[in-house]
């Protein structure tokens, strides 16, 4: 198509010389239906390839267009753009992926869901950086407060309104070492903390405990329990260069994504997370890794 040959995205000449031929090959193979679609696909793919090239990653289109690679590019290469712009790029790259590689499932296209930054899970590296940043806080209050938030978010899928009213005696340790949290409020339930975060939660509860008192688990020295208790605390925490900001909604989304990918029984997942509808699941589905086609086919066959 002439539009593919004529159009050149705004990239430095050496970078375009490296990634341009393969981008044009992939877009031509995908057979865009209009010149505009050809330009949209080529521009989105070329910028993703340029970012991958600068990071020393593979630049072949088939590697760039996996769902994981697309989300990596949006998370690391589009920090200067708005959420709307990232959503636009995500849509173009996903449409190109389906046109070039076919549907994600052998049986056809999966249902379309839209992701958002607030539902984007933290990577393993992000979690390690957040944990290191919590440990390096300059005061005991900031250090244990950050550790409490990490353990309750990553370990128990709690969000800010559920963290604020917790007391230290709501954290319970069983004889087998399992650590549970009795969540208060409209979504009252008992949640078992993930093993990796259970020692962190126990440590935070021990620090906050006061003999003979029903102390708050988070910020035990503060009796103000407003809706902004968590955000005000995080605004005072020391920021480490390169560490992503701590957002409780994203820690909860991380727990949900991990639970879905672990094939947790859906009613069990919903009970543990305090869900009554599937709307929260809808928001995190764009970040859940699909099974390879062969495994998907085997799972459908054996159902």
Short mmCIF file of C-alpha atoms in Angstrom, two decimals:
data_model
loop_
_atom_site.label_atom_id
_atom_site.label_comp_id
_atom_site.label_asym_id
_atom_site.label_seq_id
_atom_site.Cartn_x
_atom_site.Cartn_y
_atom_site.Cartn_z
CA UNK A 1 0.00 0.00 0.00
CA UNK A 2 1.37 3.41 -0.97
CA UNK A 3 0.49 4.90 2.43
CA UNK A 4 2.87 2.48 4.14
CA UNK A 5 5.77 3.36 1.85
CA UNK A 6 5.17 7.12 1.89
CA UNK A 7 4.58 7.59 5.60
CA UNK A 8 7.52 7.90 7.96
CA UNK A 9 6.99 8.45 11.72
CA UNK A 10 8.96 11.20 13.44
CA UNK A 11 11.95 9.22 14.63
CA UNK A 12 15.69 9.91 14.42
CA UNK A 13 17.08 8.70 11.10
CA UNK A 14 19.41 6.02 12.58
CA UNK A 15 16.57 4.59 14.68
CA UNK A 16 14.15 4.55 11.74
CA UNK A 17 16.78 2.87 9.57
CA UNK A 18 16.99 0.12 12.18
CA UNK A 19 13.31 -0.47 12.93
CA UNK A 20 11.51 0.97 9.88
CA UNK A 21 11.80 -1.96 7.41
CA UNK A 22 10.35 -4.51 9.82
CA UNK A 23 7.56 -2.15 10.91
CA UNK A 24 6.56 -1.61 7.27
CA UNK A 25 6.70 -5.36 6.64
CA UNK A 26 4.42 -6.10 9.60
CA UNK A 27 1.86 -3.40 8.79
CA UNK A 28 1.73 -4.47 5.14
CA UNK A 29 1.21 -8.08 6.19
CA UNK A 30 -1.64 -7.01 8.52
CA UNK A 31 -3.48 -5.50 5.51
CA UNK A 32 -4.92 -2.25 6.90
CA UNK A 33 -8.27 -1.34 5.37
CA UNK A 34 -7.60 2.40 4.89
CA UNK A 35 -4.56 4.67 4.45
CA UNK A 36 -5.34 6.27 7.81
CA UNK A 37 -5.36 2.89 9.53
CA UNK A 38 -2.02 2.11 7.87
CA UNK A 39 -0.50 5.35 9.20
CA UNK A 40 -1.97 4.80 12.67
CA UNK A 41 -0.60 1.27 12.89
CA UNK A 42 2.79 2.16 11.48
CA UNK A 43 3.21 5.15 13.79
CA UNK A 44 2.24 3.22 16.93
CA UNK A 45 4.42 0.23 16.05
CA UNK A 46 7.41 2.37 15.07
CA UNK A 47 7.43 4.25 18.37
CA UNK A 48 7.10 0.98 20.32
CA UNK A 49 9.99 -0.46 18.28
CA UNK A 50 12.12 2.65 18.85
CA UNK A 51 11.58 2.39 22.60
CA UNK A 52 12.46 -1.31 22.58
CA UNK A 53 15.56 -0.56 20.50
CA UNK A 54 16.69 2.06 23.00
CA UNK A 55 16.23 -0.43 25.85
CA UNK A 56 18.14 -3.20 24.10
CA UNK A 57 15.07 -5.40 23.65
CA UNK A 58 13.93 -7.29 20.49
CA UNK A 59 12.38 -4.99 17.89
CA UNK A 60 10.67 -7.53 15.63
CA UNK A 61 6.97 -6.71 15.37
CA UNK A 62 5.83 -10.16 16.49
CA UNK A 63 7.75 -9.66 19.76
CA UNK A 64 6.45 -6.13 20.28
CA UNK A 65 2.79 -7.00 19.82
CA UNK A 66 2.24 -9.54 22.59
CA UNK A 67 -0.12 -8.20 25.29
CA UNK A 68 2.75 -8.21 27.80
CA UNK A 69 5.08 -6.28 25.47
CA UNK A 70 2.39 -3.70 24.72
CA UNK A 71 1.73 -3.08 28.41
CA UNK A 72 5.49 -2.90 29.10
CA UNK A 73 5.88 -0.25 26.39
CA UNK A 74 2.96 1.81 27.70
CA UNK A 75 4.25 1.58 31.28
CA UNK A 76 7.89 2.44 30.52
CA UNK A 77 7.88 4.33 27.23
CA UNK A 78 4.82 6.56 27.54
CA UNK A 79 5.36 8.19 30.92
CA UNK A 80 5.15 11.65 29.33
CA UNK A 81 1.73 11.03 27.76
CA UNK A 82 -1.77 11.31 29.21
CA UNK A 83 -3.90 8.30 30.11
CA UNK A 84 -6.11 9.03 27.08
CA UNK A 85 -3.09 9.00 24.77
CA UNK A 86 -1.85 5.72 26.26
CA UNK A 87 -5.30 4.22 25.75
CA UNK A 88 -5.25 5.34 22.13
CA UNK A 89 -1.86 3.71 21.55
CA UNK A 90 -2.99 0.55 23.31
CA UNK A 91 -6.01 0.31 21.03
CA UNK A 92 -3.96 0.75 17.84
CA UNK A 93 -1.34 -1.80 18.87
CA UNK A 94 -3.97 -4.34 19.93
CA UNK A 95 -5.84 -3.96 16.65
CA UNK A 96 -2.59 -4.42 14.76
CA UNK A 97 -1.78 -7.48 16.87
CA UNK A 98 -5.08 -9.13 16.02
CA UNK A 99 -4.73 -8.28 12.33
CA UNK A 100 -1.16 -9.58 12.17
CA UNK A 101 -1.19 -12.50 14.60
CA UNK A 102 -4.84 -13.51 14.69
CA UNK A 103 -7.15 -13.83 17.71
CA UNK A 104 -5.67 -14.51 21.15
CA UNK A 105 -7.82 -17.62 21.49
CA UNK A 106 -8.22 -20.40 18.93
CA UNK A 107 -11.98 -20.16 19.35
CA UNK A 108 -12.06 -16.45 18.42
CA UNK A 109 -11.56 -13.04 19.95
CA UNK A 110 -11.96 -12.69 23.73
CA UNK A 111 -14.30 -10.08 25.17
CA UNK A 112 -12.86 -6.56 24.96
CA UNK A 113 -12.04 -4.80 28.22
CA UNK A 114 -10.42 -1.45 28.86
CA UNK A 115 -7.57 -1.07 31.32
CA UNK A 116 -6.65 1.96 33.38
CA UNK A 117 -3.60 3.10 35.32
CA UNK A 118 -5.40 2.63 38.64
CA UNK A 119 -5.97 -1.03 37.74
CA UNK A 120 -2.46 -1.67 36.41
CA UNK A 121 -0.71 -4.21 38.65
CA UNK A 122 2.80 -3.75 39.95
CA UNK A 123 5.51 -5.95 38.48
CA UNK A 124 7.69 -8.14 40.71
CA UNK A 125 10.48 -5.59 40.32
CA UNK A 126 8.10 -2.78 41.32
CA UNK A 127 7.09 -4.69 44.45
CA UNK A 128 10.72 -5.24 45.42
CA UNK A 129 11.46 -1.53 44.96
CA UNK A 130 8.45 -0.53 47.04
CA UNK A 131 9.50 -2.91 49.80
CA UNK A 132 13.07 -1.56 49.76
CA UNK A 133 11.74 2.01 49.84
CA UNK A 134 9.54 1.15 52.84
CA UNK A 135 12.49 -0.35 54.73
CA UNK A 136 14.58 2.76 54.06
CA UNK A 137 12.09 5.27 55.47
CA UNK A 138 13.77 7.63 57.97
CA UNK A 139 11.42 7.06 60.95
CA UNK A 140 9.75 4.07 62.58
CA UNK A 141 6.31 5.56 61.91
CA UNK A 142 6.95 5.96 58.18
CA UNK A 143 8.72 2.63 57.89
CA UNK A 144 6.07 0.52 59.62
CA UNK A 145 3.25 2.51 58.04
CA UNK A 146 4.55 1.77 54.54
CA UNK A 147 5.14 -1.89 55.39
CA UNK A 148 1.59 -2.15 56.74
CA UNK A 149 0.14 -0.76 53.52
CA UNK A 150 2.23 -3.10 51.37
CA UNK A 151 1.28 -6.17 53.39
CA UNK A 152 -2.43 -5.31 53.44
CA UNK A 153 -2.51 -4.42 49.73
CA UNK A 154 -0.27 -7.07 48.15
CA UNK A 155 -0.98 -9.70 50.77
CA UNK A 156 -4.68 -9.24 51.51
CA UNK A 157 -6.19 -7.17 48.65
CA UNK A 158 -7.39 -4.41 50.98
CA UNK A 159 -8.03 -0.89 49.72
CA UNK A 160 -7.64 2.36 51.66
CA UNK A 161 -11.13 2.52 53.28
CA UNK A 162 -10.58 -1.00 54.63
CA UNK A 163 -7.11 -0.22 55.99
CA UNK A 164 -8.07 2.86 58.00
CA UNK A 165 -10.36 1.30 60.69
CA UNK A 166 -8.29 -1.86 61.33
CA UNK A 167 -7.07 -2.55 64.87
CA UNK A 168 -4.05 -4.59 65.80
CA UNK A 169 -6.20 -7.40 67.23
CA UNK A 170 -7.83 -7.77 63.79
CA UNK A 171 -4.60 -9.46 62.70
CA UNK A 172 -4.61 -13.05 63.91
CA UNK A 173 -1.94 -15.74 63.65
CA UNK A 174 -2.99 -19.41 63.59
CA UNK A 175 -1.02 -22.27 65.11
CA UNK A 176 0.13 -23.34 61.65
CA UNK A 177 1.68 -19.91 61.01
CA UNK A 178 -1.07 -18.55 58.74
CA UNK A 179 -1.86 -14.87 59.26
CA UNK A 180 -5.44 -13.63 58.79
CA UNK A 181 -7.06 -10.20 58.85
CA UNK A 182 -10.61 -9.59 60.04
CA UNK A 183 -11.78 -6.82 57.72
CA UNK A 184 -14.32 -4.35 59.11
CA UNK A 185 -17.09 -2.39 57.43
CA UNK A 186 -19.61 -3.13 54.70
CA UNK A 187 -17.38 -5.83 53.18
CA UNK A 188 -16.57 -7.53 56.48
CA UNK A 189 -14.70 -10.79 55.98
CA UNK A 190 -11.64 -12.72 57.08
CA UNK A 191 -8.75 -12.77 54.59
CA UNK A 192 -5.69 -15.00 54.77
CA UNK A 193 -2.54 -13.02 54.02
CA UNK A 194 -0.31 -14.36 51.25
CA UNK A 195 2.66 -16.25 52.64
CA UNK A 196 5.25 -13.84 51.22
CA UNK A 197 3.68 -10.89 53.06
CA UNK A 198 2.53 -12.63 56.25
CA UNK A 199 5.79 -11.98 58.21
CA UNK A 200 5.69 -8.31 57.18
CA UNK A 201 2.11 -7.97 58.42
CA UNK A 202 2.93 -9.72 61.70
CA UNK A 203 5.89 -7.39 62.23
CA UNK A 204 3.74 -4.32 61.57
CA UNK A 205 1.03 -5.52 63.95
CA UNK A 206 3.57 -6.23 66.69
CA UNK A 207 5.05 -2.74 66.35
CA UNK A 208 1.62 -1.06 66.49
CA UNK A 209 0.33 -3.08 69.46
CA UNK A 210 -0.01 -1.40 72.86
CA UNK A 211 -0.57 -3.63 75.94
CA UNK A 212 -4.10 -3.21 77.24
CA UNK A 213 -5.14 -0.94 74.35
CA UNK A 214 -7.12 -1.52 71.14
CA UNK A 215 -4.59 0.23 68.94
CA UNK A 216 -5.08 1.08 65.31
CA UNK A 217 -3.01 -1.10 62.98
CA UNK A 218 -2.16 1.73 60.58
CA UNK A 219 -0.77 4.91 62.15
CA UNK A 220 -1.44 3.80 65.75
CA UNK A 221 -0.34 7.19 67.17
CA UNK A 222 -2.95 9.07 65.14
CA UNK A 223 -6.60 9.06 66.13
CA UNK A 224 -7.73 10.94 63.01
CA UNK A 225 -9.51 8.43 60.77
CA UNK A 226 -10.59 10.57 57.82
CA UNK A 227 -10.93 9.35 54.27
CA UNK A 228 -7.56 10.94 53.43
CA UNK A 229 -5.64 9.17 56.22
CA UNK A 230 -3.69 7.00 53.79
CA UNK A 231 -3.03 9.67 51.16
CA UNK A 232 -1.85 12.19 53.78
CA UNK A 233 0.55 9.61 55.17
CA UNK A 234 1.94 8.73 51.74
CA UNK A 235 2.48 12.41 50.99
CA UNK A 236 4.89 12.53 53.96
CA UNK A 237 6.77 9.36 53.06
CA UNK A 238 10.25 9.66 51.57
CA UNK A 239 10.26 9.12 47.80
CA UNK A 240 13.04 6.96 46.33
CA UNK A 241 14.25 7.79 42.79
CA UNK A 242 12.96 5.28 40.26
CA UNK A 243 10.46 3.73 42.67
CA UNK A 244 6.82 3.88 41.50
CA UNK A 245 4.37 5.68 43.78
CA UNK A 246 2.45 3.48 46.18
CA UNK A 247 -1.25 3.38 45.22
CA UNK A 248 -3.48 1.06 47.23
CA UNK A 249 -5.80 0.48 44.26
CA UNK A 250 -2.85 -0.88 42.29
CA UNK A 251 -1.73 -3.17 45.14
CA UNK A 252 -5.24 -4.61 45.25
CA UNK A 253 -5.23 -4.98 41.44
CA UNK A 254 -1.91 -6.85 41.73
CA UNK A 255 -3.50 -9.33 44.15
CA UNK A 256 -6.49 -9.80 41.83
CA UNK A 257 -4.33 -10.39 38.74
CA UNK A 258 -2.17 -12.91 40.60
CA UNK A 259 -5.29 -14.71 41.86
CA UNK A 260 -6.82 -14.93 38.37
CA UNK A 261 -3.55 -16.15 36.84
CA UNK A 262 -3.28 -18.75 39.61
CA UNK A 263 -6.69 -20.07 38.47
CA UNK A 264 -8.28 -19.38 41.86
CA UNK A 265 -11.88 -20.58 42.08
CA UNK A 266 -13.97 -17.51 41.20
CA UNK A 267 -16.35 -17.58 44.24
CA UNK A 268 -13.30 -17.98 46.51
CA UNK A 269 -11.57 -15.03 44.86
CA UNK A 270 -14.65 -12.83 45.14
CA UNK A 271 -15.20 -13.73 48.80
CA UNK A 272 -11.56 -13.05 49.71
CA UNK A 273 -11.54 -9.70 47.88
CA UNK A 274 -14.96 -8.65 49.16
CA UNK A 275 -16.46 -8.44 45.67
CA UNK A 276 -20.18 -8.61 44.96
CA UNK A 277 -19.94 -7.87 41.21
CA UNK A 278 -17.42 -8.60 38.47
CA UNK A 279 -16.71 -4.95 37.69
CA UNK A 280 -13.35 -5.00 39.47
CA UNK A 281 -12.42 -8.15 37.54
CA UNK A 282 -13.34 -6.40 34.28
CA UNK A 283 -10.83 -3.64 34.97
CA UNK A 284 -7.87 -5.95 35.62
CA UNK A 285 -8.49 -8.43 32.78
CA UNK A 286 -6.37 -6.50 30.23
CA UNK A 287 -3.38 -7.21 32.46
CA UNK A 288 -4.00 -10.95 32.89
CA UNK A 289 -1.70 -13.07 30.76
CA UNK A 290 -3.48 -15.32 28.27
CA UNK A 291 -2.72 -19.01 28.04
CA UNK A 292 -0.75 -20.08 24.98
CA UNK A 293 -3.14 -21.32 22.24
CA UNK A 294 -2.19 -24.97 22.81
CA UNK A 295 -2.94 -24.78 26.54
CA UNK A 296 -6.15 -22.89 25.91
CA UNK A 297 -7.29 -25.53 23.45
CA UNK A 298 -6.42 -28.33 25.89
CA UNK A 299 -8.30 -26.60 28.73
CA UNK A 300 -11.40 -26.16 26.55
CA UNK A 301 -11.22 -29.75 25.36
CA UNK A 302 -10.92 -31.16 28.88
CA UNK A 303 -13.64 -28.96 30.38
#
